CSV table of C-alpha atoms in Angstrom, one decimal:
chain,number,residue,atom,x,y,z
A,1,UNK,CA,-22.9,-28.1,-21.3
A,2,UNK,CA,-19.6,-26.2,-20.6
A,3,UNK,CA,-21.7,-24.1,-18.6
A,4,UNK,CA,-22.6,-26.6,-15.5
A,5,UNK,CA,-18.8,-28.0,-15.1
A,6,UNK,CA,-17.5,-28.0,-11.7
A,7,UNK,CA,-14.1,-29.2,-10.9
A,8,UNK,CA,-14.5,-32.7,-10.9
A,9,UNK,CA,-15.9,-32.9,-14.3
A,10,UNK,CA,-13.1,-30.5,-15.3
A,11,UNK,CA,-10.4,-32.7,-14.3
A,12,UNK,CA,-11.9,-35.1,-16.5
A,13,UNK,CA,-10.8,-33.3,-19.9
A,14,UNK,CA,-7.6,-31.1,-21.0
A,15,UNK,CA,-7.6,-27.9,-19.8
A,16,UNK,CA,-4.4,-25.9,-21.2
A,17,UNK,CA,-4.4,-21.8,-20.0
A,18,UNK,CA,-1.9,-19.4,-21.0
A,19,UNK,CA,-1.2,-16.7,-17.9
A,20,UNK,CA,-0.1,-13.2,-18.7
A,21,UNK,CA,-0.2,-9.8,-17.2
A,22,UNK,CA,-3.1,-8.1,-15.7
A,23,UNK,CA,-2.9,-5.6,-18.2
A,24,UNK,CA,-3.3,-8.0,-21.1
A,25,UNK,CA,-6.1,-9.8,-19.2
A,26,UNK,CA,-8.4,-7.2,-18.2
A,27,UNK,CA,-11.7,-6.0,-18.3
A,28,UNK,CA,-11.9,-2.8,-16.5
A,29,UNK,CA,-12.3,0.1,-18.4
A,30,UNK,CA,-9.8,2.0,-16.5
A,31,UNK,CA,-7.3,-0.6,-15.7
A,32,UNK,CA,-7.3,-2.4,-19.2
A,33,UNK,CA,-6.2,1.4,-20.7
A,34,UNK,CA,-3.3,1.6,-18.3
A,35,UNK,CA,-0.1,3.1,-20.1
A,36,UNK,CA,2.7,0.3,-18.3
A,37,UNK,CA,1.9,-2.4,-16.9
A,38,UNK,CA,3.1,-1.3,-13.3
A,39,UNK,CA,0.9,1.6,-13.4
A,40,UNK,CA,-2.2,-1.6,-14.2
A,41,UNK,CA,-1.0,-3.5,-11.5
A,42,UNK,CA,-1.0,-0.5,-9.1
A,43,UNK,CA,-4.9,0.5,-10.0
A,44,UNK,CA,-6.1,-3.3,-10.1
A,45,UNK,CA,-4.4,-3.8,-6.3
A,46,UNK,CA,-6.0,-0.9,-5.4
A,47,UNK,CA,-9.4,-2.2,-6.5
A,48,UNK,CA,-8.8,-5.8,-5.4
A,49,UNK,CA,-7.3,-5.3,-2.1
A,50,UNK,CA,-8.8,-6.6,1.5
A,51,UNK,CA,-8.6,-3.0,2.5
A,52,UNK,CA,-9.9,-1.6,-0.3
A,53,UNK,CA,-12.8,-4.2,-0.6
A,54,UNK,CA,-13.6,-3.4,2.9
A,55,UNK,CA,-13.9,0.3,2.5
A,56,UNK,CA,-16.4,-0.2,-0.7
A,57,UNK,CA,-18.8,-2.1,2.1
A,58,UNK,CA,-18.7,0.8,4.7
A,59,UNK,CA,-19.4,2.9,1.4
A,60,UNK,CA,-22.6,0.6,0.1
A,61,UNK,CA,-22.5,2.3,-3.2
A,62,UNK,CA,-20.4,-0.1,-4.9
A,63,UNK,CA,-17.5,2.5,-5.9
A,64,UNK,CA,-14.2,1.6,-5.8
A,65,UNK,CA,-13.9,-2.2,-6.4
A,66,UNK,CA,-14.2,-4.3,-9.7
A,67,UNK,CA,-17.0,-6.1,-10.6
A,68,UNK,CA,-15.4,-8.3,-12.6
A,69,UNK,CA,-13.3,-9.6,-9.7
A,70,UNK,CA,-16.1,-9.2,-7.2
A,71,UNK,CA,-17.9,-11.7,-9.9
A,72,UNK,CA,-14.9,-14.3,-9.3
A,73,UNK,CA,-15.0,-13.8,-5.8
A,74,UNK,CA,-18.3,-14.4,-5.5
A,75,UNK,CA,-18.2,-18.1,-7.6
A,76,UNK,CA,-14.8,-18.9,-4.6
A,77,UNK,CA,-13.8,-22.6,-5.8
A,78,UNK,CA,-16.7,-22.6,-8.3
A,79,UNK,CA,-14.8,-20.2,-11.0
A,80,UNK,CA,-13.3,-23.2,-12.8
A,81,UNK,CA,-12.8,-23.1,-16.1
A,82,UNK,CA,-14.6,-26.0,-18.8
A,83,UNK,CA,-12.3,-28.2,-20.5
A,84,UNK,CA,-10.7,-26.6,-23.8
A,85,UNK,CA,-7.5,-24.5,-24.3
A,86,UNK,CA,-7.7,-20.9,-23.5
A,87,UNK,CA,-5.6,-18.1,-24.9
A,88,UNK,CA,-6.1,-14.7,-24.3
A,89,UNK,CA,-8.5,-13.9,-26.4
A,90,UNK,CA,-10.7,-17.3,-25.3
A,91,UNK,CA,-10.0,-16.0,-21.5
A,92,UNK,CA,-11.5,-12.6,-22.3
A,93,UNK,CA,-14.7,-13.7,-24.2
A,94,UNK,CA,-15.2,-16.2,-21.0
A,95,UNK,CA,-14.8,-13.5,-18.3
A,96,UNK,CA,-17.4,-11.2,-20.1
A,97,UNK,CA,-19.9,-14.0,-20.4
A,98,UNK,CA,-19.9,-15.0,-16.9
A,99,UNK,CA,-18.2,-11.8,-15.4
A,100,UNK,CA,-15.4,-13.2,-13.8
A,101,UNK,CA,-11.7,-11.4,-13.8
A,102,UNK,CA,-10.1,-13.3,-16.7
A,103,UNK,CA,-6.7,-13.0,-14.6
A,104,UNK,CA,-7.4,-14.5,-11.5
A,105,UNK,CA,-9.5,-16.8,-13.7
A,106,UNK,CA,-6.4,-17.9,-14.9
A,107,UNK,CA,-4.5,-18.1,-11.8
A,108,UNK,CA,-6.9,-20.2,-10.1
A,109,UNK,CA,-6.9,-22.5,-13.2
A,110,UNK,CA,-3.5,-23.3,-12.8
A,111,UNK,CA,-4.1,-25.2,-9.4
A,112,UNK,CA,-6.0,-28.0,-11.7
A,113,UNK,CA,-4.7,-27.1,-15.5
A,114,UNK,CA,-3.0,-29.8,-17.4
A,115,UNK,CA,-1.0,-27.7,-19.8
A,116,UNK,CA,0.0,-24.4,-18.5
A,117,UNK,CA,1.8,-21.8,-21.0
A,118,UNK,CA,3.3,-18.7,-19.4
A,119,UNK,CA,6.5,-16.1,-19.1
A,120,UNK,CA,9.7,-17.4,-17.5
A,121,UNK,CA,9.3,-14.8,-15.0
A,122,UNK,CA,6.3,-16.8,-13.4
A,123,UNK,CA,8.9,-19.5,-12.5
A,124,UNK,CA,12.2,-18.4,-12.3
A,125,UNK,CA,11.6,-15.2,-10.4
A,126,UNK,CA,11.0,-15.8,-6.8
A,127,UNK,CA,9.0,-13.0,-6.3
A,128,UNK,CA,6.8,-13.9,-8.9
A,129,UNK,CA,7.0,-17.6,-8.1
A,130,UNK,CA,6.3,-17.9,-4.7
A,131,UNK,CA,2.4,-16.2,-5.7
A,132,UNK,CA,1.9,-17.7,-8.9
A,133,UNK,CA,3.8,-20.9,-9.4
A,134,UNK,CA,3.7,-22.4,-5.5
A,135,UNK,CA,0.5,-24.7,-6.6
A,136,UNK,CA,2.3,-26.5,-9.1
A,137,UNK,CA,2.4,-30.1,-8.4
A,138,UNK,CA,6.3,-31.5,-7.9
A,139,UNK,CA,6.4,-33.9,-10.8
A,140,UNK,CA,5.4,-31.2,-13.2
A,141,UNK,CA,7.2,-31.1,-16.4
A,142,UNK,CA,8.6,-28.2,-17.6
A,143,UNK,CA,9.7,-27.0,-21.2
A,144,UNK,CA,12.0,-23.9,-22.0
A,145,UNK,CA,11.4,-22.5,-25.0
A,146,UNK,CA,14.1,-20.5,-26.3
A,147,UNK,CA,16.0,-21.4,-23.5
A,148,UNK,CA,19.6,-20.1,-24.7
A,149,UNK,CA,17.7,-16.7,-22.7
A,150,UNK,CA,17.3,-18.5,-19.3
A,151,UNK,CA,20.7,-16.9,-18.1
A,152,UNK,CA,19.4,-13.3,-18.8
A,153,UNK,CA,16.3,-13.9,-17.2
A,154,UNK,CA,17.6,-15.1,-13.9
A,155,UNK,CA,20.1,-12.1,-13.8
A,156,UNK,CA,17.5,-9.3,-14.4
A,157,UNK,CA,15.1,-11.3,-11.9
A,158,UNK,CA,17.4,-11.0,-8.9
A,159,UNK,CA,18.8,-7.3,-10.1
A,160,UNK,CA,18.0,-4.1,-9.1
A,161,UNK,CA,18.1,-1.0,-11.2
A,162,UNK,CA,18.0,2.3,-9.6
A,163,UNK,CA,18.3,5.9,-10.6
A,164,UNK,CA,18.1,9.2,-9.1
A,165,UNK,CA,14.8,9.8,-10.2
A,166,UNK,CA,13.6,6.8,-8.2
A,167,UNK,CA,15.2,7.4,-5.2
A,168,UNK,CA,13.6,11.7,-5.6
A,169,UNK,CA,10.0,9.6,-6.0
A,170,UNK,CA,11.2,7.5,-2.8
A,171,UNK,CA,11.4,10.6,-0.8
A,172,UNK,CA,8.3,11.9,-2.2
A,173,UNK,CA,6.9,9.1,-1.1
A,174,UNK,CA,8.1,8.6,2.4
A,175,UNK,CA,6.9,12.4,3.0
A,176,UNK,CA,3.8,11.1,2.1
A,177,UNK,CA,3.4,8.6,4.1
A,178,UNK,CA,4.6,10.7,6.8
A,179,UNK,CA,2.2,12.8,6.6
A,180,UNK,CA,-0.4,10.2,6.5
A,181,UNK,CA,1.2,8.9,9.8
A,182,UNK,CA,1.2,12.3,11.3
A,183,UNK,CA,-3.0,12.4,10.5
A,184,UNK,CA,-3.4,9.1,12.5
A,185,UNK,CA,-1.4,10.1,15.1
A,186,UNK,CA,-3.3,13.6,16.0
A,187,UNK,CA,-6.8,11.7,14.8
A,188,UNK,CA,-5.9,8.8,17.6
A,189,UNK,CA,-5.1,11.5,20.1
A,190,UNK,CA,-8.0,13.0,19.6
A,191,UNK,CA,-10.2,10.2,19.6
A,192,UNK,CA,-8.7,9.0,23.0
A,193,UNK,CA,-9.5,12.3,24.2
A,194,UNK,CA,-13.2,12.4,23.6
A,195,UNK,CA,-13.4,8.8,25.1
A,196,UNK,CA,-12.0,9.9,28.5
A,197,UNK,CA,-14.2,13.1,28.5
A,198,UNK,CA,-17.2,10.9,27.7
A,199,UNK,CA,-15.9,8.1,30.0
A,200,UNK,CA,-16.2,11.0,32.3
A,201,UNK,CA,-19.8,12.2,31.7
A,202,UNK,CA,-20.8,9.1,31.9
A,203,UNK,CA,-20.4,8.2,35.4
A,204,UNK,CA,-23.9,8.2,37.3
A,205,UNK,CA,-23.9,11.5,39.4
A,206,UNK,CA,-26.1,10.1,41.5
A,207,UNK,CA,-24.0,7.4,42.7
A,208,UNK,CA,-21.0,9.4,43.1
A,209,UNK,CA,-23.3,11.8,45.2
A,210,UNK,CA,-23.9,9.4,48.0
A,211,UNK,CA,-20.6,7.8,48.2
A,212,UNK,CA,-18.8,11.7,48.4
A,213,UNK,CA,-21.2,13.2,49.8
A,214,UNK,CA,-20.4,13.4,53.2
A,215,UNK,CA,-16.5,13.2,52.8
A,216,UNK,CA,-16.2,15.7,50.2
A,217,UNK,CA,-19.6,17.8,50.3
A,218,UNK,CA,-21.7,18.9,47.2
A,219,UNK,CA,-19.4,21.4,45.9
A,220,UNK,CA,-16.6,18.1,45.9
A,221,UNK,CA,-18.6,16.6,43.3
A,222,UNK,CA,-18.6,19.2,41.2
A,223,UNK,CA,-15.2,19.6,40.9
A,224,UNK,CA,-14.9,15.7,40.2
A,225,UNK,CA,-17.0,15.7,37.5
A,226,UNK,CA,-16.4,19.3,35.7
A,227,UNK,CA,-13.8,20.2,32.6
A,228,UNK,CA,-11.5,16.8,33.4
A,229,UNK,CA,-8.2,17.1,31.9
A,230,UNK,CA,-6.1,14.6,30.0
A,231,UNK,CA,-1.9,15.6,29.8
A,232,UNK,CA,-0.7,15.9,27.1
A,233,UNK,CA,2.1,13.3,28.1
A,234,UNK,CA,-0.5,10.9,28.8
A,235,UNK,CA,-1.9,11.3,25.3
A,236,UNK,CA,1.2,10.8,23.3
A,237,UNK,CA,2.0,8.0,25.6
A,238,UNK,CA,-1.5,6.3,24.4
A,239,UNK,CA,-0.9,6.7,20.6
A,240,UNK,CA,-1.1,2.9,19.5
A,241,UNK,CA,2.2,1.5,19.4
A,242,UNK,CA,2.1,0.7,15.6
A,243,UNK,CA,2.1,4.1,15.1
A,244,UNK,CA,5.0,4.7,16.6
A,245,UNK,CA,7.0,2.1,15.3
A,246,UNK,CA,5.2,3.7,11.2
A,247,UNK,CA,7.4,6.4,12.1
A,248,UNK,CA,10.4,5.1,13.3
A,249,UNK,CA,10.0,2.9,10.1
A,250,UNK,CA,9.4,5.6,7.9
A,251,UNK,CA,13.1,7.6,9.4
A,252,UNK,CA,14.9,4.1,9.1
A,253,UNK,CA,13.7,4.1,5.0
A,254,UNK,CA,14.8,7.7,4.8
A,255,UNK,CA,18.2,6.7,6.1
A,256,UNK,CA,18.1,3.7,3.5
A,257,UNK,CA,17.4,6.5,0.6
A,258,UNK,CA,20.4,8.9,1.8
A,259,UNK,CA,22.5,6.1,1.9
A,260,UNK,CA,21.7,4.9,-1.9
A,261,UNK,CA,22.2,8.7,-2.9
A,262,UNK,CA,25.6,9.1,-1.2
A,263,UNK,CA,26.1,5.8,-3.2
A,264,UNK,CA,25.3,7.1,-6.5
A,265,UNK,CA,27.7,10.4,-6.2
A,266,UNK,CA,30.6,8.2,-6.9
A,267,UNK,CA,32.3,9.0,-10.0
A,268,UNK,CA,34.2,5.7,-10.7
A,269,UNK,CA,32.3,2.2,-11.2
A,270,UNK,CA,33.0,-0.1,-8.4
A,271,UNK,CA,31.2,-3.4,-7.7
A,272,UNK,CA,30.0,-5.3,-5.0
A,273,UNK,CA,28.5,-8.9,-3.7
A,274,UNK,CA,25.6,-8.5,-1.9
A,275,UNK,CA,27.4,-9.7,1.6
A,276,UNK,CA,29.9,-6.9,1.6
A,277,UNK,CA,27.3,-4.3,0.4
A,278,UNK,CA,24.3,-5.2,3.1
A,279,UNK,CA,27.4,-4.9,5.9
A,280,UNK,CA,28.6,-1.5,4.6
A,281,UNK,CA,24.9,-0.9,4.8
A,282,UNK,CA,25.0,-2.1,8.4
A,283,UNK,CA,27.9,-0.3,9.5
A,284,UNK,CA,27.5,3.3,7.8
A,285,UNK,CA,23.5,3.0,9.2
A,286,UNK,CA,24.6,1.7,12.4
A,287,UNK,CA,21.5,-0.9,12.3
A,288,UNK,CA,21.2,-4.6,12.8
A,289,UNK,CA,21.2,-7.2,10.7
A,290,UNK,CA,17.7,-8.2,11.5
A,291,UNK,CA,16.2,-4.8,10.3
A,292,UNK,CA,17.7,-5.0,6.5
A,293,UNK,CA,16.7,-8.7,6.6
């Protein structure tokens, strides 16, 4: 019976879900074993994504997404869950049954869920909020457990820890994506080369033989028509214009990632609000306010 339950039926019963991380409600193989639960988040993103989804078509041979998720993709507003209460454990043994990702299981449950049981972090972090908590309906009732802990949680969720370490990774990073930007930009040029020289070769010799013919003489059209040329100018110019702003982007970061380092060298403890740090920001990166924002 629970197995033919669509959503009107399940608004008919209790259906309390508890919501954790991906890591704890997994099923891949590879992203269940994850050591931290960025590192889970990072593989499942990459297996989930539009772009990444899109690439495993082109591909045909199924690699690189999750079939787990591709199963809950597949059922859209179908993958509701039956009436009954479901833990983690209950979540699991549900996904491997009817091969759906037990997490976004779980997220979509909680657009129709009566009881829903999850981290403060899912509500008090606006980050986190804004994608998972959004759907609530307004005259929800919320209870804090252990609430004396509220204050902590609301200060670490709108902090920012940072160490040198991180900011070394940043850089690594950013030369990264540099060079992935630098790859576009000569593949582009490139491409937009070979379209003008086959742009070219494609004109109808014929036709440009009796219209020049007489002006120009056979030899004429020859020359029109042999070895054309592109400037080099002209090719840099074409590069898309996203491009160009990836790596005007990409120097603007690596100006953000000095200034944090210069930051750091300071040997006494100083502090801040957020208003007079963002316009020292401004001021020592000679930027707007529109490009922090």
């Amino acid at each position: 019976e629970e197995d033919n339950v669509d959503i009107s039926k399940a608004k008919q019963g209790v259906i309390a879900v508890g919501l954790t991380t991906r890591r704890n409600l997994c099923l891949h193989p590879d992203v269940s074993m994850a050591d931290s639960r960025e590192e889970a988040d990072s593989m499942c993103r990459s297996l989930t994504a539009s772009w990444a989804r899109s690439a495993a078509i082109e591909r045909s041979d199924g690699s690189g997404v999750c079939e787990y998720y591709e199963g809950y993709r597949n059922e859209g507003s179908d993958a509701v869950l039956p009436p009954g209460f479901y833990d983690i454990d209950r979540l699991m043994e549900f996904g491997k049954q009817r091969k759906w990702c037990p997490y976004y299981t779980a997220r979509h449950a909680l657009n129709f869920a009566n009881v829903v049981v999850y981290n403060y972090q899912y509500l008090l972090d606006p980050k986190i909020a804004g994608l998972i908590s959004n759907q609530l309906a307004r005259e929800s009732i919320v209870v804090f457990d252990e609430a004396h802990n509220i204050d902590n949680v609301c200060i670490d969720a709108l902090s920012v820890n940072l160490r040198k370490d991180t900011l070394g990774k940043c850089n690594g990073n950013l030369t990264t994506l540099s060079n992935k930007i630098s790859d576009y930009k000569a593949r582009d040029a490139a491409r937009l080369r070979e379209e003008y020289e086959r742009l070219v070769r494609g004109i109808s010799t014929t036709l440009v033989e009796q219209r020049t013919e007489q002006a120009m003489g056979e030899s004429g059209v020859s020359e029109l028509l042999g070895a054309p040329v592109l400037p080099q100018d002209i090719v840099e110019e074409t590069v898309p214009g996203n491009i160009r702003r990836a790596e005007h982007f990409v120097s603007f970061l690596r100006r953000i990632v000095e200034y944090l380092r210069e930051k750091m060298t300071i040997q006494h403890v100083f502090q801040e609000n957020p208003k007079l740090f963002l316009n020292q920001m401004q001021n020592t990166l000679m930027t707007d306010a529109k490009s922090l924002r």
